[in-house]
Coordinates of C-alpha atoms and ligand atoms in Angstrom, one line a residue:
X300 CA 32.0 5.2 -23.4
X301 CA 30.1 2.4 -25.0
X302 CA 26.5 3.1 -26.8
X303 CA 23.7 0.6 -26.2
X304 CA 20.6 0.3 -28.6
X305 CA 17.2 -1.0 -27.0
X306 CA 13.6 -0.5 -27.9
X307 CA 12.6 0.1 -24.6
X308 CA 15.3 1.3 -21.7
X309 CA 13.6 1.3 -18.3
X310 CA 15.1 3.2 -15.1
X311 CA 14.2 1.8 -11.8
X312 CA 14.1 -2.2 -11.3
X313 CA 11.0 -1.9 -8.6
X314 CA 7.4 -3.0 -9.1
X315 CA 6.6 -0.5 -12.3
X316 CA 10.1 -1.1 -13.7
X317 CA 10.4 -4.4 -13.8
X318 CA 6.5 -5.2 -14.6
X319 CA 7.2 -3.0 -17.8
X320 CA 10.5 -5.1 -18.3
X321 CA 9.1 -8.9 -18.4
X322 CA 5.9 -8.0 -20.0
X323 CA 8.1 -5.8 -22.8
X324 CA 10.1 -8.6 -22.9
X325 CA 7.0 -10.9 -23.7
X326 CA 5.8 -8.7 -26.6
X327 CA 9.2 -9.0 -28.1
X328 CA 11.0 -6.0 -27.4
X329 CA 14.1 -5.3 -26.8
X330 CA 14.8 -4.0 -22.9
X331 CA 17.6 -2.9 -20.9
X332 CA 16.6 -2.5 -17.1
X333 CA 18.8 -0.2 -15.2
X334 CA 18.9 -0.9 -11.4
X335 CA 21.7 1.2 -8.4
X336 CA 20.4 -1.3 -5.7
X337 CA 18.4 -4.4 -5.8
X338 CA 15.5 -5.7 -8.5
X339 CA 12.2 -5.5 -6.7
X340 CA 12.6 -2.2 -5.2
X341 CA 10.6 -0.9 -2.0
X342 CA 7.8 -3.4 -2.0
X343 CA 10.2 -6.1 -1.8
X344 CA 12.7 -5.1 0.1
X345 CA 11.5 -2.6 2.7
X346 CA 7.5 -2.5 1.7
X347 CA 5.1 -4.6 1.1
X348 CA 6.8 -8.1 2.0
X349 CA 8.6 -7.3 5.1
X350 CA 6.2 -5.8 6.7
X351 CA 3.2 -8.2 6.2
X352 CA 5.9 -10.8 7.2
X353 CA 6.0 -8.9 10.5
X354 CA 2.6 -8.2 10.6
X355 CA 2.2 -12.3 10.3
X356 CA 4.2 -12.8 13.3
X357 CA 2.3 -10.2 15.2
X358 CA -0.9 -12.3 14.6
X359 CA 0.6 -15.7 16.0
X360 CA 1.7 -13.7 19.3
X361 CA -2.1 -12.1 19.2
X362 CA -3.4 -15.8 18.8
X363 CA -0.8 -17.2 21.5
X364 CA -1.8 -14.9 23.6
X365 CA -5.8 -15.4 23.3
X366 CA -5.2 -19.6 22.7
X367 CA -7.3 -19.6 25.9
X368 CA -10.3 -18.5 25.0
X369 CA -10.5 -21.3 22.2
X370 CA -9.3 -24.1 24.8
X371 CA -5.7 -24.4 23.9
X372 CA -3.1 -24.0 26.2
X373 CA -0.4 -22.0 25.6
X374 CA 1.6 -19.4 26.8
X375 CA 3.8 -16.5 24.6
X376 CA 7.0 -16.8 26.0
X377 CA 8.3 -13.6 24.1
X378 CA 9.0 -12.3 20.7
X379 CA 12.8 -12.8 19.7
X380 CA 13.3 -10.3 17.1
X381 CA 16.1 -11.6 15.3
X382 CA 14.6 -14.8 14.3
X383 CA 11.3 -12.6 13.5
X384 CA 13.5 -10.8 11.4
X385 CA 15.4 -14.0 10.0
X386 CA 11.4 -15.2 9.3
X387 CA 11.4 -12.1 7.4
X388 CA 14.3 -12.1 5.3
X389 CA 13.8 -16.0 4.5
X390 CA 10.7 -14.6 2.5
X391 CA 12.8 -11.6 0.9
X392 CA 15.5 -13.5 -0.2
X393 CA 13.4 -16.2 -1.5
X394 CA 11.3 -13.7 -3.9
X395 CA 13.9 -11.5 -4.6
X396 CA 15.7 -15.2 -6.2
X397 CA 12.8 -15.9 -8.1
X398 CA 12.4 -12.5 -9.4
X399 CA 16.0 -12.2 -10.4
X400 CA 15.8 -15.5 -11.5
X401 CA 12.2 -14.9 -13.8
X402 CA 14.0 -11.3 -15.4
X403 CA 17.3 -13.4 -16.1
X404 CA 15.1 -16.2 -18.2
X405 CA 14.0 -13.4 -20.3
X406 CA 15.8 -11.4 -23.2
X407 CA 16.2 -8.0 -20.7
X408 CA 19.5 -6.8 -19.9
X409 CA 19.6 -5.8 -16.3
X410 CA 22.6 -2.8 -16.0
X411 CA 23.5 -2.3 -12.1
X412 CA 24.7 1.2 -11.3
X413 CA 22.5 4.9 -10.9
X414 CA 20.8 5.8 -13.8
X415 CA 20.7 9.9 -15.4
X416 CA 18.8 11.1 -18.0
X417 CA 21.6 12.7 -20.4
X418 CA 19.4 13.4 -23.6
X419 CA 16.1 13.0 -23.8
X420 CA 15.7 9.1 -24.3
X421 CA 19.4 8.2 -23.8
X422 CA 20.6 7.5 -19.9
X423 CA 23.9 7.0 -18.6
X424 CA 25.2 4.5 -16.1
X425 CA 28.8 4.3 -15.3
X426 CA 29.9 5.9 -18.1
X427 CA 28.2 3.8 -21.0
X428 CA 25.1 5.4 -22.1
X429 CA 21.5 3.5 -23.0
X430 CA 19.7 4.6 -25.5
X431 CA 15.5 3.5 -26.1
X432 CA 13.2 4.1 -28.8
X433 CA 11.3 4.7 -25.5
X434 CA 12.3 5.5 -21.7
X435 CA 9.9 4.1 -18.9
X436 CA 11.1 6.0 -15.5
X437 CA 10.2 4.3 -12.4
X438 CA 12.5 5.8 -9.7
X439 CA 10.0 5.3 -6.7
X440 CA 9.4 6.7 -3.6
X441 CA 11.2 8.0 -0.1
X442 CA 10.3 8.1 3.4
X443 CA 9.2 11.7 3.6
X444 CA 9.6 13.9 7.1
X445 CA 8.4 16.8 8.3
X446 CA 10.4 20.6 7.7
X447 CA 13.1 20.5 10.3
X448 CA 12.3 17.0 10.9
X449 CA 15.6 15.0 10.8
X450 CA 16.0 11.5 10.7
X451 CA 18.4 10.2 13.0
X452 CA 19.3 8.4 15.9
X453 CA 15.7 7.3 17.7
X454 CA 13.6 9.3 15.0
X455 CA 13.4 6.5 12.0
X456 CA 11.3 6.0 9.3
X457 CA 9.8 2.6 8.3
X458 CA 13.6 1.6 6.6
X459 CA 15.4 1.9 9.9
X460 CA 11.9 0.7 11.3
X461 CA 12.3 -3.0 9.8
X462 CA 15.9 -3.2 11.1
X463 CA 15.1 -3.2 15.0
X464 CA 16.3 -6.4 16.3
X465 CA 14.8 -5.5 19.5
X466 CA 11.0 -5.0 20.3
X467 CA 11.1 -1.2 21.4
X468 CA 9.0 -0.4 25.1
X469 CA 7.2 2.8 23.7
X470 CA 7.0 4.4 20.6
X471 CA 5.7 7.3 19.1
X472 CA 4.1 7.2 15.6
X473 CA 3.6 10.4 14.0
X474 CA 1.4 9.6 11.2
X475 CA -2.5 7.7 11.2
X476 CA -1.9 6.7 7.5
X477 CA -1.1 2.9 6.1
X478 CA 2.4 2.6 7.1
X479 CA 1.7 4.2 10.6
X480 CA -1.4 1.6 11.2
X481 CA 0.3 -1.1 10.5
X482 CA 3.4 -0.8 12.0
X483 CA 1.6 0.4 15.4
X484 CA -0.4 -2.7 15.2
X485 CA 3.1 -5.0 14.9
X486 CA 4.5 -3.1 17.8
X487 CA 0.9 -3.6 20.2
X488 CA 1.2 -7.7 19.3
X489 CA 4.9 -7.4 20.3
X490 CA 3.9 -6.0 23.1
X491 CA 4.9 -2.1 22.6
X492 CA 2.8 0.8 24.2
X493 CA 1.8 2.5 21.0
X494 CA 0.5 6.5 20.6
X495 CA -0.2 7.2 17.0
X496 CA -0.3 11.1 16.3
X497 CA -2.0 12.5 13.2
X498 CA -2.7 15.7 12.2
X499 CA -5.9 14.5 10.5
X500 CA -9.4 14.5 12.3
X501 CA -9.0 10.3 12.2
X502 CA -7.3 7.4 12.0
X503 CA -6.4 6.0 8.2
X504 CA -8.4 9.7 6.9
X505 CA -8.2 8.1 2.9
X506 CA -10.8 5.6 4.2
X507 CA -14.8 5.9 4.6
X508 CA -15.6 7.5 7.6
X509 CA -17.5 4.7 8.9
X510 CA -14.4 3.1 8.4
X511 CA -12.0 5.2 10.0
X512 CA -14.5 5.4 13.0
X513 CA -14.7 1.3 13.6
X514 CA -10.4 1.7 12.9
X515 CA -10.4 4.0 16.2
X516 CA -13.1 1.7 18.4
X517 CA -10.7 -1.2 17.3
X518 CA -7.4 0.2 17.9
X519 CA -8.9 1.7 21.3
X520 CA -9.4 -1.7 22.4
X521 CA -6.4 -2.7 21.7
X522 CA -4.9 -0.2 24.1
X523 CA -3.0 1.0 20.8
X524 CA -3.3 5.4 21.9
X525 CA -3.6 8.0 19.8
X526 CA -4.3 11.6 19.5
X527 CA -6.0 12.9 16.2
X528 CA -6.4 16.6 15.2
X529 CA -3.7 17.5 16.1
X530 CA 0.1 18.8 14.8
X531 CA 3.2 17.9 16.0
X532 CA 5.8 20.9 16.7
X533 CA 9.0 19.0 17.8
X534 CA 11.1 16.1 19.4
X535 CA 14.0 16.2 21.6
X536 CA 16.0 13.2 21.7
X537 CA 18.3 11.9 25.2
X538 CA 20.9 8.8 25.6
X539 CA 17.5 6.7 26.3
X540 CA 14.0 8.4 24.6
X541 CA 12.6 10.5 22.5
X542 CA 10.2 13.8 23.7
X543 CA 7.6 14.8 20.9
X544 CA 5.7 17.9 21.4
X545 CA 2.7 19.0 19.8
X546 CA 0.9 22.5 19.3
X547 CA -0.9 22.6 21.6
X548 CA 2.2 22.2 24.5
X549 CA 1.7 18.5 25.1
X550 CA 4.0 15.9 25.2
X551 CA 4.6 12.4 25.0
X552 CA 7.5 10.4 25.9
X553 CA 8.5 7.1 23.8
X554 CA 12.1 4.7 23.3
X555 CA 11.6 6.2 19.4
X556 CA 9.7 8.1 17.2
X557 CA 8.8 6.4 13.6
X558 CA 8.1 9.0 11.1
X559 CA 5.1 7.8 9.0
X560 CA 4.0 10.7 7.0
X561 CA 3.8 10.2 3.2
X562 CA 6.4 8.8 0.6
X563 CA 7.8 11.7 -1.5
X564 CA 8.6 10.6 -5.3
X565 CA 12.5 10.5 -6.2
X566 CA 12.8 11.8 -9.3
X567 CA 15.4 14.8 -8.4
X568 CA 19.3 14.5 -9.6
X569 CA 18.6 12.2 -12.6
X570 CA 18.1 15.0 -15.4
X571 CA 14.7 14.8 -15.9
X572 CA 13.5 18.2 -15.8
X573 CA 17.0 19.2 -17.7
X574 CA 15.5 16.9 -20.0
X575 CA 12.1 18.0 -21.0
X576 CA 10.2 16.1 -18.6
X577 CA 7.7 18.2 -16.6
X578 CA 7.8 17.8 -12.9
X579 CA 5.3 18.9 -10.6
X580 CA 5.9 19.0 -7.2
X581 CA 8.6 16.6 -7.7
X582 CA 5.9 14.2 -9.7
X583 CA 6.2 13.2 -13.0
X584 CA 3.4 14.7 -15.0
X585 CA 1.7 12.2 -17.7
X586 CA -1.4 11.9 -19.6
X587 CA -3.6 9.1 -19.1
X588 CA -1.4 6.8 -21.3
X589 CA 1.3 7.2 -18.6
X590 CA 3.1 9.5 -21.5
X591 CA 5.3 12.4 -19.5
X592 CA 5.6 15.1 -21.9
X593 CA 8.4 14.0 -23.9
X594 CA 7.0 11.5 -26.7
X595 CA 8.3 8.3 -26.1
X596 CA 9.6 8.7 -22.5
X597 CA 6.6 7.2 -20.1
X598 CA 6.8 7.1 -16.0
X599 CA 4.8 4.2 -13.4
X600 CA 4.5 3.6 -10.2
X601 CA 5.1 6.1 -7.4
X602 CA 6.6 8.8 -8.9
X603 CA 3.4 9.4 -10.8
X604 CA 0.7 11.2 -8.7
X605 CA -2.0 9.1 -7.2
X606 CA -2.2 5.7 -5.0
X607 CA 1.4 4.6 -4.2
X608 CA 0.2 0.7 -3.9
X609 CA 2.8 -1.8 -5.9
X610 CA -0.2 -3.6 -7.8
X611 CA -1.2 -0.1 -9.5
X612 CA 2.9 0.0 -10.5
X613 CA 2.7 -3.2 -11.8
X614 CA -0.1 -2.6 -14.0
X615 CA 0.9 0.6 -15.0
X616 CA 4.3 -1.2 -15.9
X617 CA 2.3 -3.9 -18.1
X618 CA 0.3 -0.8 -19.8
X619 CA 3.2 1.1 -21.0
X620 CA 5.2 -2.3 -22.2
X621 CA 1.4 -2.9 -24.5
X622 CA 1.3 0.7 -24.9
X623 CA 5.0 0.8 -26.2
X624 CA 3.8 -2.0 -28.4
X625 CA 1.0 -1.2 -30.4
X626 CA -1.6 -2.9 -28.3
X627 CA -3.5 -0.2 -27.6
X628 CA -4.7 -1.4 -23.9
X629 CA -7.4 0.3 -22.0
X630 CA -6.3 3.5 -19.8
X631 CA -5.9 2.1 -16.2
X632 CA -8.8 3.4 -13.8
X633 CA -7.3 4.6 -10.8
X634 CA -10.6 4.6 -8.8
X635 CA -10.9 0.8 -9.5
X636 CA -7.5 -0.1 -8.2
X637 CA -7.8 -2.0 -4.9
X638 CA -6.4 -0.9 -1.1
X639 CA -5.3 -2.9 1.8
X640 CA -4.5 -1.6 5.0
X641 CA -2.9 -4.9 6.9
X642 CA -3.2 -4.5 10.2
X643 CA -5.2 -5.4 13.2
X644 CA -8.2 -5.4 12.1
X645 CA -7.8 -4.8 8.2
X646 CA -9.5 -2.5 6.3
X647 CA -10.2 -3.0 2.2
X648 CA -11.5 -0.9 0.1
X649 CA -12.4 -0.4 -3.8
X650 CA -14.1 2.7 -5.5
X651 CA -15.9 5.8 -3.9
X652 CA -16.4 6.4 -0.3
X653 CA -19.7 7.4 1.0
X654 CA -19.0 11.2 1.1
X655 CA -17.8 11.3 -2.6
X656 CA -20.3 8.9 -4.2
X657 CA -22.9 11.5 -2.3
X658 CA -21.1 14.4 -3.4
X659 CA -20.7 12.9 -6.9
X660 CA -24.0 11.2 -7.7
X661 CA -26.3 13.7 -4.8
X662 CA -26.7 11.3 -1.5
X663 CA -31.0 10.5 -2.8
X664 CA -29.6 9.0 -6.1
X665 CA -27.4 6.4 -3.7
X666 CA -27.9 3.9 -1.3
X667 CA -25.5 2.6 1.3
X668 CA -25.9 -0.7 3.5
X669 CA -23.5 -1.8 6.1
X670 CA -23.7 -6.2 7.2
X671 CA -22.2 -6.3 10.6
X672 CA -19.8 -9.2 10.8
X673 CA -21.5 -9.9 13.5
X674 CA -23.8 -12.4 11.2
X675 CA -21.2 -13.5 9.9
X676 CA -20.3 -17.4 11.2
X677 CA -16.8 -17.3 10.1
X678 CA -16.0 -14.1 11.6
X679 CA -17.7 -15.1 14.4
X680 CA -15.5 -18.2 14.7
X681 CA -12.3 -16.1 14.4
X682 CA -13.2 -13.7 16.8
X683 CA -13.4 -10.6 14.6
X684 CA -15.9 -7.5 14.6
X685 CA -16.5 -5.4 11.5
X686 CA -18.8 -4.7 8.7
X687 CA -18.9 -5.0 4.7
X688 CA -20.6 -1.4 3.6
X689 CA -21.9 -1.3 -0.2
X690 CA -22.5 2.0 -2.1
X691 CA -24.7 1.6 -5.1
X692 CA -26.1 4.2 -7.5
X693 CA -30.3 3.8 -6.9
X694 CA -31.2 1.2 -9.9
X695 CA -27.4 1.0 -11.1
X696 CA -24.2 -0.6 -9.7
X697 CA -21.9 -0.9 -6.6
X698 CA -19.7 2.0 -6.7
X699 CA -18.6 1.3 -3.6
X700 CA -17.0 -1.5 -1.2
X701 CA -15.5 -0.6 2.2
X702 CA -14.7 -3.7 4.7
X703 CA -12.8 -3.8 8.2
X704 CA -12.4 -6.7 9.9
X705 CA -9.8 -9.6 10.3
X706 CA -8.8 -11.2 7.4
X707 CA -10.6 -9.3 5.4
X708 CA -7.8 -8.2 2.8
X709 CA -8.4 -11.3 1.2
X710 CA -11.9 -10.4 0.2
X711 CA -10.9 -7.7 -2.1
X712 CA -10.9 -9.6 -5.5
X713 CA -14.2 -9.8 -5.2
X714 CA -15.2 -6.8 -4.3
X715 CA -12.7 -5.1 -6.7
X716 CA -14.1 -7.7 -9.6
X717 CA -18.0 -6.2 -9.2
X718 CA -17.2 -2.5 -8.8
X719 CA -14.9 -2.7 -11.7
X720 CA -17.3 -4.8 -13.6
X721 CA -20.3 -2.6 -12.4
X722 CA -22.3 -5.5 -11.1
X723 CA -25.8 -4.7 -9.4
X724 CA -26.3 -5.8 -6.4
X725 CA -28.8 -8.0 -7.8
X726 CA -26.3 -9.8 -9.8
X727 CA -23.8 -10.2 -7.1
X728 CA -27.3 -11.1 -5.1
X729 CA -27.6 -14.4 -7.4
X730 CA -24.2 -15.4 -7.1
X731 CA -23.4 -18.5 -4.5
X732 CA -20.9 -17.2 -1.6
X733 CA -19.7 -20.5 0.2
X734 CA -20.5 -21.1 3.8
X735 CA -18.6 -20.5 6.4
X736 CA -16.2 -18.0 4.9
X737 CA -15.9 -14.4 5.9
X738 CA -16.8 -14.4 1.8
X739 CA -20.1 -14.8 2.5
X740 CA -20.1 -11.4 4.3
X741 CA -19.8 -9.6 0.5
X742 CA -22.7 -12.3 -0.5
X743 CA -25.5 -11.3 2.6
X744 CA -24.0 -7.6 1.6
X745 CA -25.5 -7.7 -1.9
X746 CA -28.5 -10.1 -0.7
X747 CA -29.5 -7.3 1.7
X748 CA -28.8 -4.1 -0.9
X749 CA -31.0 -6.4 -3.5
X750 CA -34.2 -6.5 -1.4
X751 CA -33.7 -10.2 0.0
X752 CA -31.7 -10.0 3.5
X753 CA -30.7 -13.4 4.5
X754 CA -29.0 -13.4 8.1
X755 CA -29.7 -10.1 8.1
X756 CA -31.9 -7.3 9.6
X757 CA -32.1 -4.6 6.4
Ligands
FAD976 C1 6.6 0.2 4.7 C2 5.9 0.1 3.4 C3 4.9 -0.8 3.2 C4 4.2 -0.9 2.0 N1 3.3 -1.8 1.9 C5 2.6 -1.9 0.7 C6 1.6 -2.9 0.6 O1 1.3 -3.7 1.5 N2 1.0 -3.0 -0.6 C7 1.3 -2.2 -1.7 O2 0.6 -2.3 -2.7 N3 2.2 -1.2 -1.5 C8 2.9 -1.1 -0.4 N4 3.9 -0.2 -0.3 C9 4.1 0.7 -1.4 C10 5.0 0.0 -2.5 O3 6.2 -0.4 -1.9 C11 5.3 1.0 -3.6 O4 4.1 1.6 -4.1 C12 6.0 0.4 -4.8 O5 7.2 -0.2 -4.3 C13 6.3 1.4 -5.8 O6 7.0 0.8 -6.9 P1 7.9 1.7 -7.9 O7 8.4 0.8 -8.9 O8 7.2 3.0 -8.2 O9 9.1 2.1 -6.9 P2 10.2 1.3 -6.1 O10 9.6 0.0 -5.6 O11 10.6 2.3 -5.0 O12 11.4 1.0 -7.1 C14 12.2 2.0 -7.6 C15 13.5 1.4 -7.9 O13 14.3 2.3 -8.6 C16 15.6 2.3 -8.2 N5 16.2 3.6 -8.6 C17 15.8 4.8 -8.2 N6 16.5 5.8 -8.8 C18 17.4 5.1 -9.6 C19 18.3 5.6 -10.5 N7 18.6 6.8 -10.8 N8 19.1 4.6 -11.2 C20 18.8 3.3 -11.0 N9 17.9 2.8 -10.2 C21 17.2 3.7 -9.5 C22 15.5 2.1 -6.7 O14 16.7 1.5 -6.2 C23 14.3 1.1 -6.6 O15 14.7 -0.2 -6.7 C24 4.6 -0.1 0.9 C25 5.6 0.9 1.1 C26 6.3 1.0 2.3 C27 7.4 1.9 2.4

């Protein structure tokens, strides 16, 4: 058994392990980076990447299919799913070498093997045992199910989701949350008849309601089904389909049944509780500072309760490494940290929705507009309904920006820059928003909630 010596030992090579490793290894430190499968973790390999890939291709059958109402010609012959999927993994491969290739041009020593906690900052893989000044645990996330639920055969989660090589007829998605959205809106654009169950009163129920309301008219139009309010009881599976029942005795038939409800943190079987750290509910507990409650051993990314989004792991990541360092940074807000549902339409949000800014701040002391893309030439150009809603605290700043709409995912740097920054409207109001771009949606937003409406009724 050999004994290694680092200033910083980090377990889990995904989006909070590895942000904590290269920005530990900028600030000098020495870092060992312990990894059982591949560096990137879910976001690269079975997250974030693969499915916008998917979600890319959907759009290109959606716009073969409509070329005709721009004047082109064209016809969609079909979706072949294993070059989709070759698409796909082109782009995996192709990050995962950089990032392998970005950790290996930096002082980190990357162990391969499982990872346990066998003293409070000392963890052993294959018998040699890593020992840090400080521990960073970053052990992610699983598929979760329901009690009595089993995965198998035609009832997958998104994992055995992204290996299809076939575009299923019908499926069943039991879950109206991010992963469920978006891969229902891949399977529509492939062609698949969709029902999406939830249990929730509505679609994507984290969102504003306005939101989640112009989600349902969307995906109604699609012809993507779904039933909300209501609880699933059981499935039966045959040679060729899947039969899910619900609580109320009805039933619905499908090829499969993707499980989409929730990602559980994987934190059990590595020691950690054995080793001080206090779990809750399978979390790892930690004060603001990310600190669990062993000095010196810190935790990032999913396994830490809140938003499960990579970008807030990757921060978290680069707070501990400054943390870990003396820097001292500022605590990470989780109420500023941006989310992007991708699918057909997308949805962005930043900061408080409607109902909490009014339960927060009383609903006289706020004030709420909504610009219909509509106005909006760009939108107008690509087809796309939606609206830009701003919540602002009467006199004081946007505390709130909720957008659905095409595209609109790539607005969120903006919107996430003034609620961070606690612009006014005002300010936002004097800032020049180019023409055409959907962009000039969150301009006419803040023109209208500052007095001055442009293309717009307020
Ligand atoms: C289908 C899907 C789509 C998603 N889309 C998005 C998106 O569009 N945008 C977004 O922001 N987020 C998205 N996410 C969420 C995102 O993937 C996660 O929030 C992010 O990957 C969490 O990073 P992490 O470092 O906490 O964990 P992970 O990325 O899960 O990494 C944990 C790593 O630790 C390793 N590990 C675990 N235990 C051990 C051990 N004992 N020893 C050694 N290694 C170990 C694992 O192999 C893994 O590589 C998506 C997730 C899914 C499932």
């Amino acid at each position: 058994m050999a004994e290694h010596n680092f200033d910083v030992v980090i377990l889990g090579g995904g989006s909070g392990g590895y942000a904590a490793a290269l920005r530990s290894a900028q600030l000098g430190l020495s870092v060992a980076l312990i990894e059982r499968d591949k560096l990137g973790g879910t976001c690269l390999h079975r997250g974030c990447i693969p499915t916008k890939a998917l979600l890319h291709s959907a759009e290109v059958a959606d716009v073969t299919r409509e070329a005709a109402s721009v004047g082109i010609n064209a016809t969609l012959q079909g979706v072949d799913m294993p070059a989709v999927n070759r698409y796909r993994d082109g782009i995996v491969d192709r990050l995962f070498k950089g990032l392998t290739g970005l950790v290996a041009s930096k002082p980190i020593t990357v162990v391969s093997g499982e990872g346990r906690l066998v003293g409070q900052k000392s963890i052993s893989v294959n018998g040699d045992v890593y020992t840090g000044k400080n521990l960073v645990l970053a052990t992610g996330s699983y598929s979760k199910t329901l009690p009595g639920l089993e995965i198998a055969g035609r009832v997958i989660t998104s994992e055995q989701a992204l290996q299809l090589d076939f575009v299923p007829s019908k499926v069943i998605v039991l879950g109206g949350g991010v992963i469920g959205v978006e891969f229902a809106s891949i399977w529509k654009s492939f062609g698949t008849d969709v029902t999406i169950i939830e249990g929730l009163p509505t679609l994507v129920p984290n969102e504003d309601a306005s939101v989640s309301k112009a989600m349902e008219r969307a995906y109604r139009k699609r012809g993507i089904n779904f039933k909300t309010g209501v609880r699933f009881q059981g499935v039966q599976q045959s040679a060729t389909g899947v039969v899910v029942t619900l609580e109320n005795g009805e039933t619905f038939d499908g090829e499969l049944l993707l499980v989409a409800v929730g990602r559980g943190p994987n934190t059990a079987g590595f020691g950690y509780e054995e080793n001080g750290i206090t779990i809750d509910r399978g979390y790892v507990i930690t004060n603001d500072r990310l600190q669990t409650s062993v000095p010196g051993v810190y935790a990032a990314g999913d396994i830490v309760p809140g938003l499960q989004l990579a970008h807030r792991g990757f921060q978290q990541g680069i707070f501990i490494a400054e943390e870990i360092a003396g820097l001292k940074p500022a605590t990470i807000d989780e109420l500023g940290i941006p989310k992007v549902t991708y699918s057909e339409p997308e949805i962005a949000s930043v900061g408080l929705t409607e109902a909490k800014a009014a339960e927060i701040h009383g609903q006289e002391n706020i004030s709420v507009y909504e610009y219909n893309l509509g106005g909006n030439g760009k939108s107008q150009i690509l087809g796309t309904t939606g609206f830009v809603k701003l919540i602002r605290k009467n006199n004081g700043p946007v505390i709130g920006i909720h957008m659905i709409g095409s595209r609109v995912g790539e607005q969120i740097g903006e919107a996430q820059l003034i609620v961070n920054w606690e612009a006014f409207p005002e300010e936002v109001a004097s800032l020049v928003h180019a023409h055409p771009t959907q962009n000039e949606a969150l301009g006419e937003a803040h023109l209208a909630l500052a007095g001055k409406p442009l293309h717009a009724h307020a």
